mmCIF file of C-alpha atoms and ligand atoms in Angstrom:
data_model
loop_
_atom_site.group_PDB
_atom_site.id
_atom_site.type_symbol
_atom_site.label_atom_id
_atom_site.label_comp_id
_atom_site.label_asym_id
_atom_site.label_seq_id
_atom_site.Cartn_x
_atom_site.Cartn_y
_atom_site.Cartn_z
ATOM 1 C CA MET G 1259 -37.105 5.488 99.250
ATOM 2 C CA ILE G 1260 -39.219 7.655 96.983
ATOM 3 C CA TRP G 1261 -40.146 10.933 98.673
ATOM 4 C CA PRO G 1262 -43.972 11.038 98.804
ATOM 5 C CA GLY G 1263 -44.541 14.762 99.375
ATOM 6 C CA ILE G 1264 -45.106 16.487 102.700
ATOM 7 C CA ILE G 1265 -48.624 15.216 103.437
ATOM 8 C CA GLU G 1266 -47.621 11.543 103.380
ATOM 9 C CA ALA G 1267 -44.170 12.195 104.881
ATOM 10 C CA TYR G 1268 -45.716 13.922 107.915
ATOM 11 C CA ARG G 1269 -49.278 12.549 107.805
ATOM 12 C CA GLU G 1270 -49.612 12.246 111.615
ATOM 13 C CA PHE G 1271 -48.967 16.001 111.931
ATOM 14 C CA MET G 1272 -51.292 16.996 109.095
ATOM 15 C CA PRO G 1273 -55.045 17.715 109.327
ATOM 16 C CA VAL G 1274 -55.996 14.987 106.840
ATOM 17 C CA SER G 1275 -58.034 11.793 107.003
ATOM 18 C CA LYS G 1276 -58.304 8.691 104.820
ATOM 19 C CA ARG G 1277 -60.939 10.527 102.819
ATOM 20 C CA THR G 1278 -58.680 13.463 101.911
ATOM 21 C CA PRO G 1279 -57.679 13.241 98.243
ATOM 22 C CA VAL G 1280 -53.948 13.992 98.358
ATOM 23 C CA VAL G 1281 -52.951 16.358 95.583
ATOM 24 C CA THR G 1282 -49.161 16.360 95.467
ATOM 25 C CA LEU G 1283 -46.259 17.138 93.176
ATOM 26 C CA GLN G 1284 -43.952 15.475 95.735
ATOM 27 C CA GLU G 1285 -43.011 18.834 97.229
ATOM 28 C CA GLY G 1286 -40.691 19.132 100.229
ATOM 29 C CA GLY G 1287 -37.753 16.855 100.949
ATOM 30 C CA THR G 1288 -35.552 19.792 99.991
ATOM 31 C CA PRO G 1289 -31.801 19.913 100.626
ATOM 32 C CA LEU G 1290 -30.203 21.435 103.719
ATOM 33 C CA ILE G 1291 -26.877 22.547 102.311
ATOM 34 C CA PRO G 1292 -23.882 23.451 104.511
ATOM 35 C CA ALA G 1293 -22.479 26.861 103.520
ATOM 36 C CA PRO G 1294 -18.947 27.044 104.979
ATOM 37 C CA ARG G 1295 -17.543 29.314 102.247
ATOM 38 C CA LEU G 1296 -20.279 31.859 102.786
ATOM 39 C CA ALA G 1297 -19.793 31.742 106.562
ATOM 40 C CA ALA G 1298 -16.026 32.225 106.155
ATOM 41 C CA GLU G 1299 -16.460 35.103 103.708
ATOM 42 C CA ILE G 1300 -18.640 37.025 106.157
ATOM 43 C CA GLY G 1301 -16.266 36.214 109.008
ATOM 44 C CA ALA G 1302 -18.809 34.219 110.989
ATOM 45 C CA ASP G 1303 -17.623 31.300 113.117
ATOM 46 C CA ILE G 1304 -20.916 29.428 112.790
ATOM 47 C CA GLN G 1305 -22.306 26.209 111.328
ATOM 48 C CA LEU G 1306 -24.370 27.720 108.532
ATOM 49 C CA TYR G 1307 -26.944 25.686 106.572
ATOM 50 C CA LEU G 1308 -29.154 26.761 103.700
ATOM 51 C CA LYS G 1309 -32.582 25.124 103.441
ATOM 52 C CA PHE G 1310 -33.012 25.475 99.699
ATOM 53 C CA ASP G 1311 -36.758 25.518 99.118
ATOM 54 C CA GLY G 1312 -36.219 26.763 95.578
ATOM 55 C CA THR G 1313 -35.971 23.063 94.677
ATOM 56 C CA ASN G 1314 -39.694 22.550 95.237
ATOM 57 C CA PRO G 1315 -41.785 21.567 92.179
ATOM 58 C CA THR G 1316 -42.780 25.137 91.294
ATOM 59 C CA GLY G 1317 -39.582 26.627 92.687
ATOM 60 C CA SER G 1318 -40.697 28.020 96.035
ATOM 61 C CA PHE G 1319 -41.754 26.965 99.538
ATOM 62 C CA LYS G 1320 -45.345 27.894 98.665
ATOM 63 C CA ASP G 1321 -45.781 24.310 97.388
ATOM 64 C CA ARG G 1322 -45.585 22.986 100.967
ATOM 65 C CA GLY G 1323 -48.747 24.839 101.871
ATOM 66 C CA MET G 1324 -50.445 24.542 98.517
ATOM 67 C CA THR G 1325 -50.470 20.715 98.467
ATOM 68 C CA LEU G 1326 -52.562 20.771 101.639
ATOM 69 C CA ALA G 1327 -54.745 23.780 100.763
ATOM 70 C CA ILE G 1328 -55.658 22.273 97.379
ATOM 71 C CA SER G 1329 -56.176 18.770 98.812
ATOM 72 C CA LYS G 1330 -58.558 20.173 101.430
ATOM 73 C CA ALA G 1331 -60.362 22.321 98.844
ATOM 74 C CA LYS G 1332 -60.909 19.203 96.739
ATOM 75 C CA GLU G 1333 -62.048 17.226 99.783
ATOM 76 C CA LYS G 1334 -64.818 19.700 100.477
ATOM 77 C CA GLY G 1335 -65.867 19.684 96.838
ATOM 78 C CA ALA G 1336 -64.605 23.101 95.725
ATOM 79 C CA GLU G 1337 -64.494 23.735 91.996
ATOM 80 C CA ALA G 1338 -62.420 26.904 92.001
ATOM 81 C CA VAL G 1339 -59.712 28.593 94.068
ATOM 82 C CA ILE G 1340 -58.506 32.177 94.196
ATOM 83 C CA CYS G 1341 -55.468 33.976 95.579
ATOM 84 C CA ALA G 1342 -53.684 37.301 95.613
ATOM 85 C CA SER G 1343 -50.020 36.955 94.851
ATOM 86 C CA THR G 1344 -46.653 38.613 94.469
ATOM 87 C CA GLY G 1345 -45.993 35.714 92.075
ATOM 88 C CA ASN G 1346 -45.057 32.488 93.807
ATOM 89 C CA THR G 1347 -48.432 31.787 95.379
ATOM 90 C CA SER G 1348 -50.062 32.126 91.969
ATOM 91 C CA ALA G 1349 -47.491 29.833 90.346
ATOM 92 C CA SER G 1350 -48.074 27.206 93.011
ATOM 93 C CA ALA G 1351 -51.871 27.570 93.096
ATOM 94 C CA ALA G 1352 -51.982 27.264 89.310
ATOM 95 C CA ALA G 1353 -49.843 24.107 89.237
ATOM 96 C CA TYR G 1354 -51.647 22.268 92.037
ATOM 97 C CA SER G 1355 -55.040 23.320 90.661
ATOM 98 C CA ALA G 1356 -54.080 21.892 87.283
ATOM 99 C CA GLN G 1357 -53.256 18.571 88.917
ATOM 100 C CA ALA G 1358 -56.458 18.631 90.963
ATOM 101 C CA GLY G 1359 -58.661 19.631 88.039
ATOM 102 C CA LEU G 1360 -59.736 22.839 89.781
ATOM 103 C CA LYS G 1361 -60.106 26.254 88.232
ATOM 104 C CA ALA G 1362 -57.578 28.810 89.543
ATOM 105 C CA TYR G 1363 -57.981 32.581 89.608
ATOM 106 C CA VAL G 1364 -55.082 34.813 90.598
ATOM 107 C CA LEU G 1365 -54.947 38.523 91.333
ATOM 108 C CA ILE G 1366 -51.550 40.138 90.869
ATOM 109 C CA PRO G 1367 -50.171 43.683 91.022
ATOM 110 C CA LYS G 1368 -49.671 44.750 87.402
ATOM 111 C CA GLY G 1369 -46.038 45.013 86.310
ATOM 112 C CA LYS G 1370 -44.668 43.896 89.700
ATOM 113 C CA ILE G 1371 -44.428 40.159 89.089
ATOM 114 C CA ALA G 1372 -41.160 38.481 88.107
ATOM 115 C CA LEU G 1373 -41.445 37.093 84.583
ATOM 116 C CA GLY G 1374 -40.833 33.445 85.488
ATOM 117 C CA LYS G 1375 -43.662 33.451 88.021
ATOM 118 C CA LEU G 1376 -46.106 34.960 85.568
ATOM 119 C CA ALA G 1377 -45.042 32.377 82.974
ATOM 120 C CA GLN G 1378 -45.826 29.597 85.439
ATOM 121 C CA ALA G 1379 -49.335 30.822 86.227
ATOM 122 C CA MET G 1380 -49.994 31.240 82.499
ATOM 123 C CA ILE G 1381 -48.792 27.819 81.329
ATOM 124 C CA HIS G 1382 -50.836 26.099 84.058
ATOM 125 C CA LYS G 1383 -53.896 27.914 82.701
ATOM 126 C CA ALA G 1384 -54.836 30.027 85.688
ATOM 127 C CA THR G 1385 -57.054 32.984 84.935
ATOM 128 C CA ILE G 1386 -54.792 35.933 85.682
ATOM 129 C CA LEU G 1387 -56.259 39.259 86.695
ATOM 130 C CA GLN G 1388 -53.798 42.142 86.994
ATOM 131 C CA ILE G 1389 -54.783 45.104 89.127
ATOM 132 C CA ASP G 1390 -53.507 48.664 89.305
ATOM 133 C CA GLY G 1391 -52.718 48.250 92.958
ATOM 134 C CA ASN G 1392 -50.312 46.404 95.207
ATOM 135 C CA PHE G 1393 -50.461 42.984 96.857
ATOM 136 C CA ASP G 1394 -52.257 44.308 99.922
ATOM 137 C CA THR G 1395 -55.118 45.650 97.806
ATOM 138 C CA ALA G 1396 -55.289 42.368 95.891
ATOM 139 C CA LEU G 1397 -55.500 40.399 99.150
ATOM 140 C CA THR G 1398 -58.313 42.595 100.481
ATOM 141 C CA LEU G 1399 -60.249 41.992 97.269
ATOM 142 C CA VAL G 1400 -59.890 38.206 97.161
ATOM 143 C CA LYS G 1401 -60.806 37.910 100.848
ATOM 144 C CA ALA G 1402 -64.015 39.837 100.213
ATOM 145 C CA VAL G 1403 -64.928 37.721 97.203
ATOM 146 C CA ALA G 1404 -64.216 34.392 98.947
ATOM 147 C CA ASP G 1405 -66.372 35.508 101.890
ATOM 148 C CA LYS G 1406 -69.346 35.993 99.630
ATOM 149 C CA TYR G 1407 -69.046 33.501 96.777
ATOM 150 C CA PRO G 1408 -68.315 29.772 96.436
ATOM 151 C CA ILE G 1409 -64.609 29.999 95.735
ATOM 152 C CA THR G 1410 -61.825 28.824 98.071
ATOM 153 C CA LEU G 1411 -59.158 31.296 99.158
ATOM 154 C CA VAL G 1412 -55.669 29.746 99.085
ATOM 155 C CA ASN G 1413 -53.619 32.625 100.478
ATOM 156 C CA SER G 1414 -51.809 31.939 103.724
ATOM 157 C CA ILE G 1415 -54.796 33.123 105.767
ATOM 158 C CA ASN G 1416 -56.158 29.722 104.710
ATOM 159 C CA PRO G 1417 -54.993 27.754 107.787
ATOM 160 C CA TYR G 1418 -54.063 24.706 105.692
ATOM 161 C CA ARG G 1419 -51.308 26.708 104.014
ATOM 162 C CA LEU G 1420 -49.446 27.179 107.295
ATOM 163 C CA GLU G 1421 -50.153 23.584 108.375
ATOM 164 C CA GLY G 1422 -48.367 22.432 105.233
ATOM 165 C CA GLN G 1423 -45.556 24.961 105.469
ATOM 166 C CA LYS G 1424 -44.641 23.853 108.988
ATOM 167 C CA SER G 1425 -43.146 20.757 107.311
ATOM 168 C CA GLY G 1426 -40.090 22.911 106.567
ATOM 169 C CA ALA G 1427 -39.258 22.936 110.282
ATOM 170 C CA PHE G 1428 -39.799 19.157 110.557
ATOM 171 C CA GLU G 1429 -37.385 18.553 107.710
ATOM 172 C CA VAL G 1430 -34.691 20.806 109.197
ATOM 173 C CA CYS G 1431 -34.913 18.921 112.513
ATOM 174 C CA ASP G 1432 -34.881 15.533 110.760
ATOM 175 C CA GLN G 1433 -31.871 16.590 108.696
ATOM 176 C CA LEU G 1434 -29.893 18.058 111.621
ATOM 177 C CA LYS G 1435 -31.135 15.412 114.086
ATOM 178 C CA GLY G 1436 -32.176 18.235 116.370
ATOM 179 C CA SER G 1437 -33.114 21.881 116.332
ATOM 180 C CA PRO G 1438 -30.734 24.600 115.139
ATOM 181 C CA LEU G 1439 -30.011 27.468 117.542
ATOM 182 C CA HIS G 1440 -31.124 30.157 115.098
ATOM 183 C CA HIS G 1441 -33.511 30.075 112.163
ATOM 184 C CA PHE G 1442 -33.394 32.980 109.698
ATOM 185 C CA LEU G 1443 -35.903 33.714 106.972
ATOM 186 C CA PRO G 1444 -37.359 36.528 104.896
ATOM 187 C CA VAL G 1445 -40.687 37.995 106.025
ATOM 188 C CA GLY G 1446 -43.364 39.220 103.638
ATOM 189 C CA ASN G 1447 -46.895 38.255 104.541
ATOM 190 C CA ALA G 1448 -45.306 36.590 107.596
ATOM 191 C CA GLY G 1449 -46.882 33.185 107.021
ATOM 192 C CA ASN G 1450 -43.670 31.221 106.730
ATOM 193 C CA ILE G 1451 -42.072 32.411 109.976
ATOM 194 C CA THR G 1452 -45.380 31.624 111.689
ATOM 195 C CA ALA G 1453 -45.503 28.163 110.117
ATOM 196 C CA TYR G 1454 -41.889 27.275 110.967
ATOM 197 C CA TRP G 1455 -42.473 28.252 114.582
ATOM 198 C CA MET G 1456 -45.600 26.054 114.687
ATOM 199 C CA GLY G 1457 -43.559 23.174 113.268
ATOM 200 C CA TYR G 1458 -40.719 23.542 115.745
ATOM 201 C CA LYS G 1459 -43.155 23.741 118.661
ATOM 202 C CA GLU G 1460 -44.986 20.585 117.525
ATOM 203 C CA TYR G 1461 -41.740 18.630 117.268
ATOM 204 C CA TYR G 1462 -40.721 19.923 120.699
ATOM 205 C CA LYS G 1463 -44.033 18.909 122.271
ATOM 206 C CA ARG G 1464 -43.649 15.402 120.859
ATOM 207 C CA GLY G 1465 -40.151 15.203 122.294
ATOM 208 C CA ILE G 1466 -38.565 14.817 118.854
ATOM 209 C CA ILE G 1467 -36.381 17.849 119.577
ATOM 210 C CA THR G 1468 -35.278 18.961 123.023
ATOM 211 C CA SER G 1469 -34.762 22.674 122.374
ATOM 212 C CA LEU G 1470 -36.292 25.377 120.205
ATOM 213 C CA PRO G 1471 -34.550 27.797 117.846
ATOM 214 C CA LYS G 1472 -34.697 31.567 117.946
ATOM 215 C CA MET G 1473 -36.795 32.792 115.013
ATOM 216 C CA LEU G 1474 -35.172 35.645 113.116
ATOM 217 C CA GLY G 1475 -37.244 37.274 110.384
ATOM 218 C CA PHE G 1476 -36.060 39.971 107.989
ATOM 219 C CA GLN G 1477 -38.164 42.447 106.045
ATOM 220 C CA ALA G 1478 -36.919 44.695 103.257
ATOM 221 C CA ALA G 1479 -36.298 48.241 104.485
ATOM 222 C CA GLY G 1480 -38.872 49.701 102.062
ATOM 223 C CA ALA G 1481 -41.481 47.143 103.096
ATOM 224 C CA ALA G 1482 -40.971 46.748 106.837
ATOM 225 C CA PRO G 1483 -44.360 47.292 108.508
ATOM 226 C CA ILE G 1484 -43.652 44.925 111.407
ATOM 227 C CA VAL G 1485 -40.345 46.595 112.256
ATOM 228 C CA LEU G 1486 -41.812 50.086 111.952
ATOM 229 C CA GLY G 1487 -44.978 49.097 113.799
ATOM 230 C CA ARG G 1488 -47.310 50.544 111.179
ATOM 231 C CA VAL G 1489 -48.829 49.661 107.799
ATOM 232 C CA VAL G 1490 -46.656 50.736 104.859
ATOM 233 C CA GLU G 1491 -48.987 52.180 102.191
ATOM 234 C CA HIS G 1492 -46.569 51.981 99.287
ATOM 235 C CA PRO G 1493 -44.057 49.203 99.956
ATOM 236 C CA LYS G 1494 -40.937 49.343 97.814
ATOM 237 C CA THR G 1495 -38.158 46.800 97.336
ATOM 238 C CA ILE G 1496 -36.399 44.881 94.571
ATOM 239 C CA ALA G 1497 -37.348 41.745 96.514
ATOM 240 C CA THR G 1498 -40.840 41.538 95.006
ATOM 241 C CA ALA G 1499 -41.848 38.424 96.957
ATOM 242 C CA ILE G 1500 -41.697 40.404 100.217
ATOM 243 C CA ARG G 1501 -43.060 43.667 98.853
ATOM 244 C CA ILE G 1502 -45.919 43.696 101.359
ATOM 245 C CA GLY G 1503 -47.085 46.585 103.506
ATOM 246 C CA ASN G 1504 -49.732 44.930 105.679
ATOM 247 C CA PRO G 1505 -48.837 41.299 106.457
ATOM 248 C CA ALA G 1506 -51.696 38.863 107.030
ATOM 249 C CA SER G 1507 -49.831 36.992 109.795
ATOM 250 C CA TRP G 1508 -48.416 40.121 111.459
ATOM 251 C CA LYS G 1509 -49.425 39.238 115.032
ATOM 252 C CA GLN G 1510 -48.355 35.593 114.751
ATOM 253 C CA ALA G 1511 -44.939 36.625 113.423
ATOM 254 C CA VAL G 1512 -44.414 39.059 116.290
ATOM 255 C CA ALA G 1513 -45.442 36.303 118.697
ATOM 256 C CA ALA G 1514 -43.040 33.791 117.077
ATOM 257 C CA ALA G 1515 -40.142 36.216 117.425
ATOM 258 C CA ALA G 1516 -41.070 37.096 121.029
ATOM 259 C CA GLU G 1517 -41.749 33.542 122.259
ATOM 260 C CA SER G 1518 -38.533 32.233 120.706
ATOM 261 C CA LYS G 1519 -36.456 35.195 121.924
ATOM 262 C CA GLY G 1520 -35.654 36.031 118.327
ATOM 263 C CA GLN G 1521 -36.453 39.214 116.475
ATOM 264 C CA ILE G 1522 -37.858 40.775 113.341
ATOM 265 C CA ASP G 1523 -35.553 43.303 111.739
ATOM 266 C CA LEU G 1524 -34.946 44.885 108.357
ATOM 267 C CA VAL G 1525 -32.248 44.851 105.679
ATOM 268 C CA THR G 1526 -31.748 47.259 102.792
ATOM 269 C CA ASP G 1527 -32.079 46.359 99.115
ATOM 270 C CA GLU G 1528 -28.298 46.799 98.804
ATOM 271 C CA GLU G 1529 -27.719 44.293 101.608
ATOM 272 C CA ILE G 1530 -30.193 41.869 100.019
ATOM 273 C CA THR G 1531 -28.522 42.167 96.604
ATOM 274 C CA SER G 1532 -25.071 41.663 98.034
ATOM 275 C CA ALA G 1533 -26.183 38.552 99.988
ATOM 276 C CA TYR G 1534 -27.901 37.218 96.846
ATOM 277 C CA GLN G 1535 -24.671 37.505 94.869
ATOM 278 C CA MET G 1536 -22.640 35.883 97.650
ATOM 279 C CA ILE G 1537 -24.958 32.873 97.921
ATOM 280 C CA ALA G 1538 -24.696 32.305 94.170
ATOM 281 C CA GLY G 1539 -20.987 33.030 93.864
ATOM 282 C CA LEU G 1540 -19.742 31.211 96.963
ATOM 283 C CA GLU G 1541 -22.131 28.310 97.365
ATOM 284 C CA GLY G 1542 -23.491 27.692 93.864
ATOM 285 C CA ILE G 1543 -27.072 28.296 94.897
ATOM 286 C CA PHE G 1544 -29.304 30.518 92.792
ATOM 287 C CA CYS G 1545 -32.114 31.855 94.948
ATOM 288 C CA GLU G 1546 -34.433 34.744 94.256
ATOM 289 C CA PRO G 1547 -33.757 38.217 95.683
ATOM 290 C CA ALA G 1548 -36.339 37.968 98.492
ATOM 291 C CA SER G 1549 -34.779 34.685 99.616
ATOM 292 C CA ALA G 1550 -31.491 36.450 100.286
ATOM 293 C CA ALA G 1551 -33.040 38.694 102.960
ATOM 294 C CA GLY G 1552 -32.411 35.989 105.574
ATOM 295 C CA ILE G 1553 -28.704 35.794 104.725
ATOM 296 C CA ALA G 1554 -28.511 39.583 104.663
ATOM 297 C CA GLY G 1555 -29.873 39.285 108.209
ATOM 298 C CA VAL G 1556 -27.194 36.758 109.179
ATOM 299 C CA ILE G 1557 -24.544 39.178 107.883
ATOM 300 C CA LYS G 1558 -26.093 42.109 109.745
ATOM 301 C CA LEU G 1559 -26.358 40.291 113.078
ATOM 302 C CA ASN G 1560 -22.913 38.756 112.720
ATOM 303 C CA ARG G 1561 -21.453 42.235 112.365
ATOM 304 C CA SER G 1562 -23.049 43.221 115.657
ATOM 305 C CA GLY G 1563 -21.478 40.221 117.440
ATOM 306 C CA TYR G 1564 -24.731 38.313 117.780
ATOM 307 C CA PHE G 1565 -23.411 34.756 117.368
ATOM 308 C CA LYS G 1566 -21.320 32.576 119.649
ATOM 309 C CA SER G 1567 -18.567 30.417 118.222
ATOM 310 C CA GLY G 1568 -19.968 27.252 116.621
ATOM 311 C CA ASP G 1569 -23.644 28.268 116.720
ATOM 312 C CA SER G 1570 -25.857 26.295 114.330
ATOM 313 C CA VAL G 1571 -27.715 28.618 111.998
ATOM 314 C CA VAL G 1572 -30.289 27.623 109.392
ATOM 315 C CA CYS G 1573 -31.498 30.049 106.764
ATOM 316 C CA THR G 1574 -34.412 29.216 104.492
ATOM 317 C CA LEU G 1575 -33.857 30.164 100.871
ATOM 318 C CA THR G 1576 -37.489 30.515 99.900
ATOM 319 C CA GLY G 1577 -37.466 30.523 96.100
ATOM 320 C CA HIS G 1578 -35.445 29.772 92.963
ATOM 321 C CA GLY G 1579 -33.432 32.470 91.210
ATOM 322 C CA LEU G 1580 -34.560 31.481 87.713
ATOM 323 C CA LYS G 1581 -37.952 32.970 88.483
ATOM 324 C CA ASP G 1582 -36.442 36.443 88.286
ATOM 325 C CA ALA G 1583 -33.659 36.123 85.726
ATOM 326 C CA ASP G 1584 -34.212 39.739 84.655
ATOM 327 C CA PHE G 1585 -32.940 40.884 88.024
ATOM 328 C CA SER G 1586 -29.906 38.610 88.078
ATOM 329 C CA MET G 1587 -28.900 39.512 84.513
ATOM 330 C CA GLY G 1588 -29.132 43.185 85.355
ATOM 331 C CA ILE G 1589 -26.461 42.917 88.050
ATOM 332 C CA SER G 1590 -24.197 40.242 86.518
ATOM 333 C CA GLN G 1591 -21.212 40.454 84.212
ATOM 334 C CA LYS G 1592 -22.297 40.378 80.553
ATOM 335 C CA PRO G 1593 -21.110 37.636 78.179
ATOM 336 C CA GLN G 1594 -18.002 38.551 76.144
ATOM 337 C CA SER G 1595 -18.025 38.114 72.372
ATOM 338 C CA ILE G 1596 -15.012 36.529 70.719
ATOM 339 C CA ASN G 1597 -14.326 35.375 67.195
ATOM 340 C CA GLY G 1598 -14.618 31.644 66.574
ATOM 341 C CA GLU G 1599 -10.828 31.238 66.313
ATOM 342 C CA PHE G 1600 -8.548 29.225 68.589
ATOM 343 C CA GLU G 1601 -6.229 32.204 69.164
ATOM 344 C CA ASP G 1602 -9.102 34.414 70.240
ATOM 345 C CA LEU G 1603 -10.198 31.844 72.791
ATOM 346 C CA VAL G 1604 -6.645 31.461 74.124
ATOM 347 C CA LYS G 1605 -6.373 35.224 74.476
ATOM 348 C CA ALA G 1606 -9.756 35.506 76.206
ATOM 349 C CA LEU G 1607 -8.651 32.836 78.707
ATOM 350 C CA GLY G 1608 -5.565 34.891 79.497
ATOM 351 C CA PHE G 1609 -2.941 32.354 78.367
HETATM 352 C C1 PLP E 1458 -43.920 34.208 99.745
HETATM 353 C C2 PLP E 1458 -42.452 34.404 99.732
HETATM 354 C C3 PLP E 1458 -41.761 35.008 100.796
HETATM 355 C C4 PLP E 1458 -42.457 35.564 101.987
HETATM 356 O O1 PLP E 1458 -43.045 34.595 102.786
HETATM 357 P P1 PLP E 1458 -44.207 35.013 103.802
HETATM 358 O O2 PLP E 1458 -44.765 33.744 104.273
HETATM 359 O O3 PLP E 1458 -45.180 35.799 102.978
HETATM 360 O O4 PLP E 1458 -43.591 35.848 104.850
HETATM 361 C C5 PLP E 1458 -40.397 35.082 100.732
HETATM 362 N N1 PLP E 1458 -39.710 34.623 99.665
HETATM 363 C C6 PLP E 1458 -40.335 34.045 98.633
HETATM 364 C C7 PLP E 1458 -39.520 33.570 97.491
HETATM 365 C C8 PLP E 1458 -41.718 33.919 98.621
HETATM 366 O O5 PLP E 1458 -42.322 33.357 97.575
#
């Protein structure tokens, strides 16, 4: 079967009609990869699975929401869309707008966007506006402009974004043939944790799953407004995709954690970096730094004795590591130079 993208795959759960023009790059249908070596390395007796959403068309889970947001914008006759972004939303908005024939405008914090993400927005011909301010300022600005002028906002406060992103939960349940016990993920603007919880609850209501997971969200320590219970004016973290001080879906994320008997906690940049290296080195999966916050959370909770033997644990890896190769190169072993002689190669190999 050819995967049709999340709107067609889950049409009965999506707010679309026959008249909705489906704009899709066949997003979703991403792998759920068992991670036994990682689990063993951290000393956790759990069934650990990685939902690798870095394999989406533009390399992040944002595509799940963007296919629906752009389809609905086109349905209502919009000609242009706008978003604020830490990078991945702009990459996704630019790509789907190109396919839809819409004009895309993106506001980004100057100098704080991973190179790969900027490259994506540029090649798809979005108009990129860099501001001397952070993501939160950019979001305030685009909200104000979309309120007043005929341009569609495609940040996750656009309800269609979350409706599309909930497909991640459907896929996990379809792949596991049931709900996991625990679902971990990074939290930035808090849209994804909100969307996953919506998805799980919809599947539960339909009787497709018979239990619900605990939702466990992790913020970076320097950008942890939900954990601290107050807006962070100057969020700081190497995980640029979750460098957010005033999340748009703050209340919904708190509700998801509370209703599911999960929690929202924080992990340090060191813990994120270490998890990032372990995922790549032990499981062969290259995710971006922000994506590793969920696994850093698994490691943190495991240390405190949180899991029971055999628990099923899913962690969403939200984006692809190639987007931020500068970061990975900076912490990896450098290539060695050898002469182009057989003996030099033999010596370098340690024979
Ligand atoms: C957007 C993003 C996040 C944060 O998701 P929210 O829905 O904003 O909480 C995490 N990781 C990556 C790679 C992202 O692009």
